[in-house]
Amino acid sequence: MAKTLTKNKQMVQYREALREKAQELRRNISSLAASEIVAHREEPNDVVDLAGQSHEEWLFLNRNAQNIALLRQVNEALERIDEGTYSVCAGCDQPISPKRLAAVPWAKYCIGCQEKHGSWTN
Ligand SMILES: [Zn+2]
Protein backbone atom coordinates (compact mmCIF):
# COMPACT_ATOMS: atom_id res chain seq x y z
CA MET A 1 0.00 0.00 0.00
CA ALA A 2 2.69 2.43 1.02
CA LYS A 3 4.66 1.34 -2.01
CA THR A 4 1.70 2.08 -4.31
CA LEU A 5 1.34 5.54 -2.81
CA THR A 6 5.03 6.24 -3.32
CA LYS A 7 4.73 5.08 -6.91
CA ASN A 8 1.73 7.32 -7.57
CA LYS A 9 3.58 10.27 -6.10
CA GLN A 10 6.50 9.52 -8.40
CA MET A 11 4.18 9.33 -11.41
CA VAL A 12 2.81 12.78 -10.55
CA GLN A 13 6.38 14.09 -10.49
CA TYR A 14 7.25 12.44 -13.81
CA ARG A 15 4.07 13.79 -15.36
CA GLU A 16 4.94 17.30 -14.15
CA ALA A 17 8.46 17.01 -15.57
CA LEU A 18 7.11 15.75 -18.90
CA ARG A 19 4.51 18.51 -19.14
CA GLU A 20 7.15 21.15 -18.46
CA LYS A 21 9.41 19.64 -21.11
CA ALA A 22 6.54 19.54 -23.61
CA GLN A 23 5.79 23.22 -22.96
CA GLU A 24 9.45 24.15 -23.35
CA LEU A 25 9.64 22.25 -26.65
CA ARG A 26 6.45 23.85 -27.98
CA ARG A 27 7.90 27.29 -27.13
CA ASN A 28 11.14 26.40 -28.92
CA ILE A 29 9.29 25.14 -31.97
CA SER A 30 7.07 28.21 -32.24
CA SER A 31 9.96 30.67 -31.71
CA LEU A 32 11.99 28.81 -34.35
CA ALA A 33 9.04 29.00 -36.72
CA ALA A 34 8.74 32.75 -36.04
CA SER A 35 12.44 33.34 -36.68
CA GLU A 36 12.17 31.45 -39.96
CA ILE A 37 9.36 33.74 -41.11
CA VAL A 38 11.54 36.79 -40.31
CA ALA A 39 14.52 35.25 -42.12
CA HIS A 40 12.46 34.65 -45.25
CA ARG A 41 11.28 38.24 -45.48
CA GLU A 42 14.66 39.33 -46.78
CA GLU A 43 15.33 38.24 -50.32
CA PRO A 44 18.86 36.97 -50.96
CA ASN A 45 20.74 39.48 -53.16
CA ASP A 46 23.72 37.45 -54.25
CA VAL A 47 25.21 33.99 -54.15
CA VAL A 48 26.94 34.54 -50.80
CA ASP A 49 23.67 35.50 -49.10
CA LEU A 50 21.91 32.60 -50.72
CA ALA A 51 24.48 30.16 -49.42
CA GLY A 52 24.21 31.69 -45.95
CA GLN A 53 20.48 31.45 -45.98
CA SER A 54 20.50 27.83 -47.09
CA HIS A 55 22.77 26.97 -44.20
CA GLU A 56 20.52 28.84 -41.73
CA GLU A 57 17.53 27.10 -43.17
CA TRP A 58 19.22 23.74 -42.80
CA LEU A 59 20.07 24.53 -39.16
CA PHE A 60 16.50 25.62 -38.55
CA LEU A 61 14.98 22.50 -40.08
CA ASN A 62 17.43 20.27 -38.28
CA ARG A 63 16.80 21.85 -34.88
CA ASN A 64 13.07 21.95 -35.39
CA ALA A 65 13.01 18.29 -36.44
CA GLN A 66 14.88 17.39 -33.24
CA ASN A 67 12.43 19.38 -31.13
CA ILE A 68 9.44 17.82 -32.87
CA ALA A 69 10.85 14.29 -32.48
CA LEU A 70 11.53 14.92 -28.80
CA LEU A 71 8.07 16.39 -28.27
CA ARG A 72 6.59 13.21 -29.76
CA GLN A 73 8.59 11.11 -27.29
CA VAL A 74 7.46 13.29 -24.39
CA ASN A 75 3.82 12.96 -25.47
CA GLU A 76 4.20 9.19 -25.80
CA ALA A 77 5.62 9.04 -22.27
CA LEU A 78 2.58 10.97 -20.96
CA GLU A 79 0.34 8.40 -22.70
CA ARG A 80 2.28 5.59 -21.04
CA ILE A 81 1.65 7.18 -17.63
CA ASP A 82 -2.10 7.11 -18.40
CA GLU A 83 -1.89 3.51 -19.64
CA GLY A 84 0.14 2.41 -16.62
CA THR A 85 3.07 1.18 -18.71
CA TYR A 86 5.36 4.08 -17.84
CA SER A 87 8.80 3.29 -16.35
CA VAL A 88 8.75 -0.22 -17.86
CA CYS A 89 11.22 -0.83 -20.69
CA ALA A 90 9.48 -1.34 -24.04
CA GLY A 91 12.27 -3.69 -25.09
CA CYS A 92 12.73 -6.12 -22.20
CA ASP A 93 9.76 -5.38 -19.86
CA GLN A 94 12.15 -4.62 -17.00
CA PRO A 95 11.70 -1.48 -14.87
CA ILE A 96 13.71 1.52 -16.05
CA SER A 97 15.91 2.83 -13.23
CA PRO A 98 14.58 5.93 -11.41
CA LYS A 99 17.98 7.55 -11.94
CA ARG A 100 17.54 7.23 -15.70
CA LEU A 101 13.96 8.52 -15.56
CA ALA A 102 15.06 11.50 -13.48
CA ALA A 103 17.57 12.41 -16.21
CA VAL A 104 15.40 11.40 -19.20
CA PRO A 105 11.74 11.28 -18.07
CA TRP A 106 10.58 10.34 -21.59
CA ALA A 107 12.88 7.27 -21.75
CA LYS A 108 11.13 4.32 -23.39
CA TYR A 109 13.97 1.84 -22.98
CA CYS A 110 16.34 0.85 -20.20
CA ILE A 111 20.00 1.71 -20.76
CA GLY A 112 20.81 -1.78 -22.08
CA CYS A 113 18.04 -1.71 -24.70
CA GLN A 114 18.74 1.95 -25.53
CA GLU A 115 22.29 1.01 -26.49
CA LYS A 116 20.99 -1.79 -28.70
CA HIS A 117 18.54 0.58 -30.39
CA GLY A 118 21.14 3.29 -30.97
CA SER A 119 21.28 6.73 -29.37
CA TRP A 120 18.21 8.52 -30.65
CA THR A 121 17.23 9.92 -27.26
CA ASN A 122 18.86 13.27 -26.46
ZN1 LIG B 1 15.27 -2.97 -21.70
Coordinates of N, CA, C and O and ligand atoms in Angstrom, one line a residue:
M1 N 0.8 -1.2 0.0 CA 0.0 0.0 0.0 C 0.9 1.3 0.0 O 0.7 2.1 -0.8
A2 N 1.8 1.3 0.9 CA 2.7 2.4 1.0 C 3.5 2.5 -0.3 O 3.8 3.6 -0.8
K3 N 3.9 1.4 -0.8 CA 4.7 1.3 -2.0 C 3.9 1.9 -3.2 O 4.4 2.7 -4.0
T4 N 2.6 1.6 -3.2 CA 1.7 2.1 -4.3 C 1.6 3.6 -4.2 O 1.7 4.3 -5.2
L5 N 1.4 4.1 -3.0 CA 1.3 5.5 -2.8 C 2.6 6.2 -3.3 O 2.6 7.3 -3.9
T6 N 3.8 5.7 -2.9 CA 5.0 6.2 -3.3 C 5.1 6.3 -4.8 O 5.5 7.2 -5.4
K7 N 4.7 5.2 -5.5 CA 4.7 5.1 -6.9 C 3.8 6.1 -7.6 O 4.2 6.8 -8.5
N8 N 2.6 6.3 -7.0 CA 1.7 7.3 -7.6 C 2.3 8.7 -7.5 O 2.2 9.5 -8.4
K9 N 3.0 9.0 -6.3 CA 3.6 10.3 -6.1 C 4.7 10.5 -7.1 O 4.8 11.6 -7.7
Q10 N 5.4 9.4 -7.4 CA 6.5 9.5 -8.4 C 5.9 9.8 -9.8 O 6.5 10.6 -10.5
M11 N 4.8 9.1 -10.1 CA 4.2 9.3 -11.4 C 3.7 10.8 -11.6 O 3.9 11.3 -12.7
V12 N 3.2 11.4 -10.5 CA 2.8 12.8 -10.6 C 4.0 13.7 -10.9 O 3.9 14.6 -11.7
Q13 N 5.2 13.3 -10.2 CA 6.4 14.1 -10.5 C 6.9 13.9 -11.9 O 7.3 14.9 -12.6
Y14 N 6.8 12.7 -12.4 CA 7.2 12.4 -13.8 C 6.3 13.2 -14.8 O 6.8 13.8 -15.8
R15 N 5.0 13.1 -14.5 CA 4.1 13.8 -15.4 C 4.3 15.3 -15.4 O 4.3 15.9 -16.5
E16 N 4.6 15.9 -14.2 CA 4.9 17.3 -14.1 C 6.2 17.6 -15.0 O 6.2 18.6 -15.8
A17 N 7.2 16.8 -14.8 CA 8.5 17.0 -15.6 C 8.2 16.9 -17.1 O 8.7 17.7 -17.8
L18 N 7.4 15.9 -17.5 CA 7.1 15.7 -18.9 C 6.3 16.9 -19.5 O 6.6 17.4 -20.6
R19 N 5.3 17.4 -18.7 CA 4.5 18.5 -19.1 C 5.4 19.8 -19.3 O 5.2 20.5 -20.3
E20 N 6.3 20.0 -18.4 CA 7.2 21.2 -18.5 C 8.0 21.1 -19.7 O 8.2 22.0 -20.4
K21 N 8.5 19.9 -19.9 CA 9.4 19.6 -21.1 C 8.6 19.9 -22.4 O 9.1 20.5 -23.3
A22 N 7.4 19.4 -22.4 CA 6.5 19.5 -23.6 C 6.3 21.0 -23.9 O 6.3 21.5 -25.0
Q23 N 6.0 21.8 -22.8 CA 5.8 23.2 -23.0 C 7.0 23.9 -23.5 O 6.9 24.8 -24.4
E24 N 8.2 23.6 -22.9 CA 9.4 24.1 -23.3 C 9.7 23.9 -24.8 O 10.1 24.8 -25.6
L25 N 9.4 22.6 -25.2 CA 9.6 22.2 -26.6 C 8.7 23.0 -27.6 O 9.1 23.5 -28.6
R26 N 7.4 23.1 -27.1 CA 6.5 23.9 -28.0 C 6.9 25.3 -28.1 O 6.7 25.9 -29.2
R27 N 7.4 25.9 -27.0 CA 7.9 27.3 -27.1 C 9.1 27.4 -28.1 O 9.1 28.3 -28.9
N28 N 10.0 26.4 -28.0 CA 11.1 26.4 -28.9 C 10.7 26.3 -30.4 O 11.2 27.0 -31.2
I29 N 9.7 25.4 -30.6 CA 9.3 25.1 -32.0 C 8.6 26.4 -32.5 O 8.9 26.8 -33.6
S30 N 7.8 27.0 -31.7 CA 7.1 28.2 -32.2 C 8.0 29.4 -32.4 O 7.9 30.1 -33.4
S31 N 9.0 29.5 -31.5 CA 10.0 30.7 -31.7 C 10.9 30.4 -32.9 O 11.2 31.3 -33.6
L32 N 11.2 29.2 -33.2 CA 12.0 28.8 -34.3 C 11.2 29.1 -35.6 O 11.7 29.6 -36.6
A33 N 9.9 28.7 -35.6 CA 9.0 29.0 -36.7 C 8.9 30.5 -37.0 O 9.0 30.9 -38.1
A34 N 8.8 31.3 -35.9 CA 8.7 32.7 -36.0 C 10.0 33.3 -36.6 O 10.0 34.2 -37.5
S35 N 11.2 32.8 -36.2 CA 12.4 33.3 -36.7 C 12.6 33.0 -38.1 O 13.3 33.7 -38.9
E36 N 12.1 31.8 -38.6 CA 12.2 31.5 -40.0 C 11.4 32.4 -40.8 O 11.8 32.8 -41.9
I37 N 10.2 32.8 -40.4 CA 9.4 33.7 -41.1 C 10.1 35.1 -41.3 O 10.1 35.6 -42.4
V38 N 10.8 35.6 -40.2 CA 11.5 36.8 -40.3 C 12.7 36.6 -41.3 O 12.9 37.5 -42.2
A39 N 13.4 35.5 -41.2 CA 14.5 35.3 -42.1 C 14.1 35.3 -43.6 O 14.8 35.7 -44.5
H40 N 12.9 34.8 -43.9 CA 12.5 34.7 -45.2 C 11.9 35.9 -45.8 O 11.6 36.0 -47.0
R41 N 11.8 37.0 -45.0 CA 11.3 38.2 -45.5 C 12.3 38.9 -46.3 O 12.0 39.7 -47.3
E42 N 13.6 38.7 -46.0 CA 14.7 39.3 -46.8 C 15.0 38.4 -47.9 O 15.4 37.3 -47.8
E43 N 15.0 39.0 -49.1 CA 15.3 38.2 -50.3 C 16.8 38.2 -50.4 O 17.5 39.2 -50.2
P44 N 17.4 37.0 -50.8 CA 18.9 37.0 -51.0 C 19.3 37.8 -52.2 O 18.6 37.6 -53.3
N45 N 20.3 38.6 -52.1 CA 20.7 39.5 -53.2 C 21.8 38.8 -54.0 O 21.9 39.1 -55.2
D46 N 22.7 38.1 -53.5 CA 23.7 37.4 -54.3 C 24.0 36.0 -53.8 O 23.3 35.5 -52.9
V47 N 24.9 35.4 -54.4 CA 25.2 34.0 -54.2 C 25.6 33.7 -52.7 O 25.3 32.8 -52.1
V48 N 26.4 34.7 -52.2 CA 26.9 34.5 -50.8 C 25.8 34.5 -49.8 O 25.7 33.7 -48.9
D49 N 24.8 35.5 -50.0 CA 23.7 35.5 -49.1 C 22.8 34.2 -49.2 O 22.3 33.7 -48.3
L50 N 22.7 33.8 -50.5 CA 21.9 32.6 -50.7 C 22.5 31.4 -50.0 O 21.8 30.6 -49.4
A51 N 23.8 31.3 -50.1 CA 24.5 30.2 -49.4 C 24.3 30.3 -47.9 O 24.0 29.3 -47.3
G52 N 24.4 31.5 -47.4 CA 24.2 31.7 -46.0 C 22.8 31.3 -45.5 O 22.6 30.6 -44.5
Q53 N 21.9 31.7 -46.3 CA 20.5 31.5 -46.0 C 20.2 30.0 -46.0 O 19.5 29.4 -45.2
S54 N 20.7 29.3 -47.0 CA 20.5 27.8 -47.1 C 21.0 27.1 -45.8 O 20.4 26.2 -45.3
H55 N 22.2 27.6 -45.4 CA 22.8 27.0 -44.2 C 21.9 27.2 -43.0 O 21.6 26.3 -42.2
E56 N 21.4 28.5 -42.8 CA 20.5 28.8 -41.7 C 19.3 28.0 -41.8 O 18.8 27.5 -40.8
E57 N 18.8 27.8 -43.0 CA 17.5 27.1 -43.2 C 17.7 25.6 -42.8 O 16.9 25.0 -42.1
W58 N 18.9 25.1 -43.1 CA 19.2 23.7 -42.8 C 19.3 23.6 -41.3 O 18.7 22.6 -40.7
L59 N 20.0 24.6 -40.6 CA 20.1 24.5 -39.2 C 18.7 24.6 -38.5 O 18.4 23.9 -37.6
F60 N 17.9 25.5 -39.1 CA 16.5 25.6 -38.5 C 15.7 24.3 -38.7 O 15.1 23.8 -37.7
L61 N 15.7 23.7 -39.8 CA 15.0 22.5 -40.1 C 15.5 21.4 -39.2 O 14.7 20.6 -38.6
N62 N 16.8 21.3 -39.1 CA 17.4 20.3 -38.3 C 17.0 20.4 -36.8 O 16.6 19.4 -36.2
R63 N 17.1 21.6 -36.3 CA 16.8 21.9 -34.9 C 15.3 21.6 -34.6 O 14.9 21.0 -33.6
N64 N 14.5 22.1 -35.6 CA 13.1 21.9 -35.4 C 12.7 20.5 -35.4 O 11.8 20.0 -34.7
A65 N 13.3 19.7 -36.3 CA 13.0 18.3 -36.4 C 13.4 17.6 -35.1 O 12.6 16.7 -34.7
Q66 N 14.5 18.0 -34.5 CA 14.9 17.4 -33.2 C 13.9 17.7 -32.2 O 13.5 16.8 -31.4
N67 N 13.4 19.0 -32.1 CA 12.4 19.4 -31.1 C 11.1 18.6 -31.3 O 10.5 18.2 -30.3
I68 N 10.7 18.5 -32.6 CA 9.4 17.8 -32.9 C 9.5 16.3 -32.5 O 8.6 15.8 -31.9
A69 N 10.7 15.7 -32.8 CA 10.9 14.3 -32.5 C 10.8 14.1 -31.0 O 10.2 13.1 -30.5
L70 N 11.5 15.0 -30.3 CA 11.5 14.9 -28.8 C 10.1 15.1 -28.2 O 9.7 14.4 -27.3
L71 N 9.4 16.1 -28.7 CA 8.1 16.4 -28.3 C 7.2 15.2 -28.4 O 6.4 14.8 -27.6
R72 N 7.4 14.4 -29.5 CA 6.6 13.2 -29.8 C 6.9 12.2 -28.7 O 6.0 11.5 -28.1
Q73 N 8.2 12.1 -28.3 CA 8.6 11.1 -27.3 C 8.0 11.5 -25.9 O 7.6 10.6 -25.2
V74 N 8.0 12.8 -25.7 CA 7.5 13.3 -24.4 C 6.0 13.0 -24.3 O 5.5 12.5 -23.3
N75 N 5.3 13.2 -25.4 CA 3.8 13.0 -25.5 C 3.5 11.5 -25.3 O 2.6 11.1 -24.6
E76 N 4.4 10.6 -25.9 CA 4.2 9.2 -25.8 C 4.4 8.7 -24.4 O 3.7 7.9 -23.9
A77 N 5.4 9.4 -23.7 CA 5.6 9.0 -22.3 C 4.4 9.4 -21.4 O 4.0 8.7 -20.5
L78 N 3.8 10.6 -21.7 CA 2.6 11.0 -21.0 C 1.5 10.0 -21.2 O 0.7 9.6 -20.3
E79 N 1.4 9.4 -22.4 CA 0.3 8.4 -22.7 C 0.6 7.1 -21.9 O -0.3 6.5 -21.4
R80 N 1.9 6.8 -21.8 CA 2.3 5.6 -21.0 C 1.9 5.7 -19.6 O 1.6 4.8 -18.9
I81 N 2.0 7.0 -19.0 CA 1.6 7.2 -17.6 C 0.1 6.9 -17.5 O -0.3 6.2 -16.6
D82 N -0.7 7.4 -18.4 CA -2.1 7.1 -18.4 C -2.4 5.6 -18.6 O -3.3 5.1 -17.9
E83 N -1.6 4.9 -19.4 CA -1.9 3.5 -19.6 C -1.3 2.6 -18.5 O -1.7 1.4 -18.4
G84 N -0.5 3.2 -17.7 CA 0.1 2.4 -16.6 C 1.3 1.6 -17.1 O 1.8 0.7 -16.3
T85 N 1.9 1.9 -18.2 CA 3.1 1.2 -18.7 C 4.3 2.0 -18.6 O 5.4 1.6 -19.0
Y86 N 4.2 3.2 -18.0 CA 5.4 4.1 -17.8 C 6.4 3.5 -16.9 O 6.0 2.8 -15.9
S87 N 7.7 3.7 -17.1 CA 8.8 3.3 -16.3 C 9.1 1.8 -16.5 O 10.0 1.2 -15.8
V88 N 8.4 1.2 -17.5 CA 8.7 -0.2 -17.9 C 9.4 -0.2 -19.2 O 8.8 0.5 -20.2
C89 N 10.5 -0.9 -19.4 CA 11.2 -0.8 -20.7 C 10.4 -1.5 -21.8 O 9.8 -2.6 -21.6
A90 N 10.3 -0.8 -22.9 CA 9.5 -1.3 -24.0 C 10.2 -2.5 -24.7 O 9.6 -3.2 -25.5
G91 N 11.5 -2.6 -24.4 CA 12.3 -3.7 -25.1 C 12.3 -5.0 -24.3 O 12.1 -6.1 -24.9
C92 N 12.5 -4.9 -23.0 CA 12.7 -6.1 -22.2 C 11.7 -6.3 -21.0 O 11.8 -7.2 -20.3
D93 N 10.8 -5.3 -20.9 CA 9.8 -5.4 -19.9 C 10.3 -5.3 -18.4 O 9.6 -5.5 -17.5
Q94 N 11.6 -4.8 -18.3 CA 12.2 -4.6 -17.0 C 11.9 -3.2 -16.6 O 11.8 -2.3 -17.5
P95 N 11.9 -2.9 -15.3 CA 11.7 -1.5 -14.9 C 12.9 -0.6 -15.3 O 14.0 -1.1 -15.2
I96 N 12.6 0.6 -15.7 CA 13.7 1.5 -16.0 C 14.1 2.2 -14.7 O 13.3 2.5 -13.9
S97 N 15.4 2.3 -14.5 CA 15.9 2.8 -13.2 C 15.4 4.3 -13.0 O 15.4 5.1 -13.9
P98 N 15.0 4.6 -11.7 CA 14.6 5.9 -11.4 C 15.6 7.0 -11.7 O 15.3 8.1 -12.1
K99 N 16.9 6.6 -11.6 CA 18.0 7.6 -11.9 C 17.9 8.0 -13.4 O 18.1 9.1 -13.8
R100 N 17.7 7.0 -14.3 CA 17.5 7.2 -15.7 C 16.3 8.1 -16.0 O 16.4 9.0 -16.8
L101 N 15.2 7.8 -15.3 CA 14.0 8.5 -15.6 C 14.1 9.9 -15.0 O 13.5 10.9 -15.6
A102 N 14.9 10.1 -14.0 CA 15.1 11.5 -13.5 C 15.8 12.3 -14.5 O 15.5 13.5 -14.7
A103 N 16.8 11.7 -15.2 CA 17.6 12.4 -16.2 C 16.8 12.5 -17.5 O 16.9 13.6 -18.2
V104 N 16.1 11.4 -17.9 CA 15.4 11.4 -19.2 C 14.0 10.9 -18.9 O 13.7 9.7 -19.1
P105 N 13.1 11.8 -18.5 CA 11.7 11.3 -18.1 C 10.9 10.6 -19.2 O 10.0 9.9 -18.9
W106 N 11.3 10.9 -20.5 CA 10.6 10.3 -21.6 C 11.2 9.0 -22.1 O 10.8 8.5 -23.1
A107 N 12.2 8.5 -21.3 CA 12.9 7.3 -21.8 C 11.9 6.1 -21.9 O 11.0 5.9 -21.1
K108 N 12.0 5.4 -23.1 CA 11.1 4.3 -23.4 C 11.8 3.0 -23.1 O 11.2 2.0 -22.9
Y109 N 13.2 3.0 -23.1 CA 14.0 1.8 -23.0 C 14.9 2.0 -21.8 O 15.3 3.1 -21.5
C110 N 15.3 0.9 -21.2 CA 16.3 0.9 -20.2 C 17.7 1.1 -20.9 O 17.7 1.1 -22.2
I111 N 18.7 1.3 -20.1 CA 20.0 1.7 -20.8 C 20.5 0.6 -21.7 O 21.0 0.9 -22.8
G112 N 20.4 -0.6 -21.3 CA 20.8 -1.8 -22.1 C 20.1 -1.8 -23.4 O 20.8 -1.9 -24.5
C113 N 18.8 -1.7 -23.4 CA 18.0 -1.7 -24.7 C 18.3 -0.4 -25.5 O 18.4 -0.5 -26.8
Q114 N 18.5 0.7 -24.8 CA 18.7 2.0 -25.5 C 20.0 1.8 -26.4 O 20.1 2.3 -27.5
E115 N 21.0 1.2 -25.8 CA 22.3 1.0 -26.5 C 22.1 0.1 -27.7 O 22.7 0.3 -28.7
K116 N 21.3 -0.9 -27.6 CA 21.0 -1.8 -28.7 C 20.2 -1.0 -29.8 O 20.5 -1.3 -31.0
H117 N 19.3 -0.1 -29.4 CA 18.5 0.6 -30.4 C 19.2 1.8 -31.0 O 18.7 2.5 -31.9
G118 N 20.4 2.1 -30.5 CA 21.1 3.3 -31.0 C 20.7 4.5 -30.1 O 19.8 4.4 -29.4
S119 N 21.5 5.6 -30.3 CA 21.3 6.7 -29.4 C 20.4 7.8 -30.0 O 20.9 8.8 -30.5
W120 N 19.1 7.5 -30.1 CA 18.2 8.5 -30.7 C 17.5 9.4 -29.6 O 16.8 10.3 -29.9
T121 N 17.8 9.1 -28.3 CA 17.2 9.9 -27.3 C 18.3 10.9 -26.8 O 19.4 10.5 -26.6
N122 N 18.0 12.2 -26.8 CA 18.9 13.3 -26.5 C 19.7 13.7 -27.7 O 20.4 12.9 -28.2
Ligands
ZN1 ZN 15.3 -3.0 -21.7

